[in-house]
Structures are given as structure tokens and as C-alpha cells.
Amino acid sequence: MSTTFITGGTVVSATGRGAADVLVDGERIVALLEPGTTVLGSDLAATADTVIDATGKYVIPGGIDAHTHMSMPFGGTNASDTFETGTRAAAWGGTTTIVDFAVQKFGERLEDSLATWHAMAGGECAVDYAFHQIVGDVNSASLSAIRGLQDEGITSFKMFMAYPGVFYSDDAQILQAMQVSADTGLLTMMHAENGPAIDVLVQQLLAQGKTDPYYHGIARAWQLEEEATHRAIMLAQLTGAPLYVVHVSAKQAVAQLAAARDQGQNVYGETCPQYLYLSLEDQLGAPGFEGAKWVCSTPLRSKHEHHQDEVWQALRTNDLQMVSTDHCPFCMKGQKDMGIGDFSKIPNGIGSVEHRMDLMYQGVVSGKITLERWVEITSTTPARMFGMYGRKGVLAPGADADIVVYDPNGHTSIGLEKTHHMNLDYSAWEGFEIDGHVDTVLSRGKVIVDDGQYLGRKGDGRFVHRALSQYLI
Ligand code: URP
Ligand code: ZN
Ligand code: ZN
Ligand code: ZN
């Protein structure tokens, strides 16, 4: 086994920061040491197989992106990043674990969908990966299959109140699945938008000739996110299911979550970088068909309604607990362009898996969140929320040596396909200038990124068998 010594840096956790050296033996962290500590008289910087100088830099637990969709089937095509390309891009950006969604299609056995996802990801990933289960067909067979998920290391499942005829579940189905969630302790994840109402508005807008990407955001009004969020919370309260609402964008949905949490309910929410930085007017409303780059659901919200400020605040006050990307990239050419002349045919999703750590670090730079909170919302809470804490989400003896050396004085320009590593012919983040730089990334002790060089291999990443959430009371 080889040893790695990361010296001179400031180790940052969810609860504090301090000067410390990190000693790695093989795949695990074995010690956090006071700088200058010698072991049996010898200087570790002289004896370790690999020494990484982190002077002036932050040493943080590797990022955990708990919401990705590699190769996700959507709207007649598949998300353009495979497990190979998407996890490599994640590594470049300092994310060392992803949690992807196994998709049960209508009419398919739940167990078969999970087997399909294992076949897609196995041997392909650059970093460790876990799965949530999407339940796209709630029936007696799938309800009983949900009970077997924990044995498979899958402790959360997602349902959709949106996309009628595709992934949609009605209230009766949601109620029954939530009863199983309450019974088993598996976390219910919800895409909370009122899909049937959205579909009526979509048809009305198209009939009026309003076909541009902008109208995707008009049809998916905040009222329909607030309403669905409230309904999900009420069904969760009735059944006792723990609830995690994905990709929250509307300040009114945040208020629903905050109110339920104030009542003591086990209700949680994530947001995504796009809802913190991008808007209905500036991106979705870009001239011509350009706005298609930012078609995702929930949609980007109006800058005039100040959703972004409220979502940032919720992240600071823990009304929202964490940030995932909802990485679901589609190329403009051959994928997004299926919706020219009809915004409802634009496949939904944005690619950000490579940029989440950098984008959220800008919250530290601008004073919206602390350095510790940055680590918490990007790594520690995702680990706890999804039953990986201890192995992941923390730098401590015994933890996997998933480590990022982050240079606060470095700089990252986010640009076109030429500069990012996602399999995507554009960037939703083009032109973003980042204060900070992911310098070195270790995945279970192996250096996979080192100042501009990729040293990993596909197949380095292993499946993470998750426990029940460590965040619930
Ligand atoms: O636009 C999105 N979010 N695409 C991915 C599917 C989903 O709803 O998470
Ligand atoms: Zn969703
Ligand atoms: Zn998603
Ligand atoms: Zn650098």
C-alpha cells in the first residue's frame, strides 16, 4: 500500500478549519496531524510515497453530487454524458462521488431498471457512484420491490408529480409509496411540480404561437411548484414519510419547506447552481432558440421576483440543506434542437457536474455562505442525507481518502466545450469567471486530477452501498 502526505494546507470541515497535514495509507485517511508532527522520529514529508504541498490552499472532503442523470432517457433521446464522460468531468471539478438515478419506466419491473443502471455504470466510472431509484410506475409489484432496495444499498427513491404519461405518479400512487417510505425509513424524493396543470398551459401557449424556450418557464409557473411542494409535504405528514424535495427553485416552495420544518416535520430540500445564478429573463429568454440551453425543470425563475436571494438565504439558514446539480446534459445540435418551433419538445436538463464546487465556492467569495457551510452543503450533508457519512463527506481517520486541494487564489474560466470536460457542445456557464481552482483530486487515495492533468481511469470508481439516511431524527 502506498502512502500520501498532504502538507501545509488548511483543512476545512463542516464545523471548522485549521492547519493540519493529512496522512493517507492506501485508500483511507489514517491521520490528521498537527503540522510538523514526526512519527517515530521521522518526518512524513520525507518518508511518504507521495507528498502534496497544499501551502496556501484548502484541503476539503471530495464533493458529493447527489443528483445526476448520466445517459438518462428523456424526450426520445438520452442525456449526452455517459457514466464514463460524466464522472470524469465530475472528477475535474472536485466531485468524487455521484448519486445517479436508476430509471424505472412505465411497465418495467423495478428490479430490471436497477440491473440496467448497474450494467451501464459498472466498470465505467472515474469516481465512486451510488444510486437512487426512480419509481416511474407505482403498482403493487413496484411497491413491494421498494422494500428490497435497502438490501441493494439504495435507500432513497424519487417520484414525479410532473411529466404525465412519462414518469408521473398521481396522489393515490404517491400516498401508497410514501406509506412504504414511512415503514422502511427509505427517503422519499419528490419532483414537485403540478404536471397536469403545466400540460394544459403548455398546450394553450403553443396554440397561441408561443413556441420559444422562454415559454417553458411561463408554463411551469412558481404557483405550480409551490402547490406541488405543499401537497407533497401534506402527504408526507399524513403518512409519516421522510421527504426530500429535489431541485427547488421558487421562493414560495422554499417557504413551504421552511414552514413544515418549523412544525418539526422530517422535510428537506436541495437546490442547484442554476437557480442561484441564472434567470428566466437573462438565460431562458435569450434571443431566438438560444434559451434552449437553459431549459430544465423546475425552470429558471424571474429575476424580478428575487427567488435567487431567497434561495441563497435558505441555504445559509438551513431551510435548504444542500446543493446538487441535477446534471442532465443535452447537446444543442441533435438534441435540444428537437424543440425548435415547440419548446415542449426540448429535452429538459442542464450540465453542471463539473462546476458545482467552483460555483458554490463563489458564495464564499461573495460572503453569502461561510467556508465551512460550503463544505457542508456540497459534501458533508449529501453524505449524511444519503447514508454515506463516515466513509464520505469528512476528512477523518478511517474515511475514504476522497480529498480535494482547492486553491482560493487560483482562477477558473468556464468556457465552451473546448475547456470543459462534459460531453456537451455548449456550456450553460460560459463566461463565468471563478475565483478559485480545483488543483488536486484524490479518489480513495489515488491522485486522479493534478493541476491540469487527468490521471484517473474509467473503472476506478466503485458502487457505494448506502445505509439509511443519517440526517433523519
Ligand atoms: O430538467 C431536468 N431536471 N431534467 C432531469 C429530470 C428531472 O426532472 O430531474
Ligand atoms: Zn426532477
Ligand atoms: Zn433530476
Ligand atoms: Zn491551480
Short mmCIF file of N, CA and C and ligand atoms in Angstrom, two decimals, residues 57 407 410-411 437-439 451, ligand 4:
data_model
loop_
_atom_site.label_atom_id
_atom_site.label_comp_id
_atom_site.label_asym_id
_atom_site.label_seq_id
_atom_site.Cartn_x
_atom_site.Cartn_y
_atom_site.Cartn_z
N LYS A 57 -3.53 26.61 0.53
CA LYS A 57 -4.73 26.04 -0.10
C LYS A 57 -5.65 25.37 0.93
N ASP A 407 -7.46 25.73 -4.43
CA ASP A 407 -6.62 26.93 -4.35
C ASP A 407 -7.50 28.18 -4.40
N GLY A 410 -6.39 30.65 -6.95
CA GLY A 410 -6.38 30.24 -8.35
C GLY A 410 -7.57 30.85 -9.09
N HIS A 411 -7.63 30.56 -10.36
CA HIS A 411 -8.70 31.13 -11.17
C HIS A 411 -9.17 30.09 -12.19
N HIS A 437 -9.71 27.43 -7.68
CA HIS A 437 -9.31 26.42 -8.65
C HIS A 437 -9.14 25.06 -7.97
N VAL A 438 -9.72 24.05 -8.58
CA VAL A 438 -9.52 22.67 -8.12
C VAL A 438 -8.14 22.24 -8.58
N ASP A 439 -7.20 22.10 -7.64
CA ASP A 439 -5.82 21.78 -8.02
C ASP A 439 -5.58 20.28 -8.09
N ASP A 451 -3.27 19.45 -11.01
CA ASP A 451 -3.09 20.71 -11.74
C ASP A 451 -3.12 20.58 -13.26
ZN ZN B 4 -4.03 25.73 -9.70
#
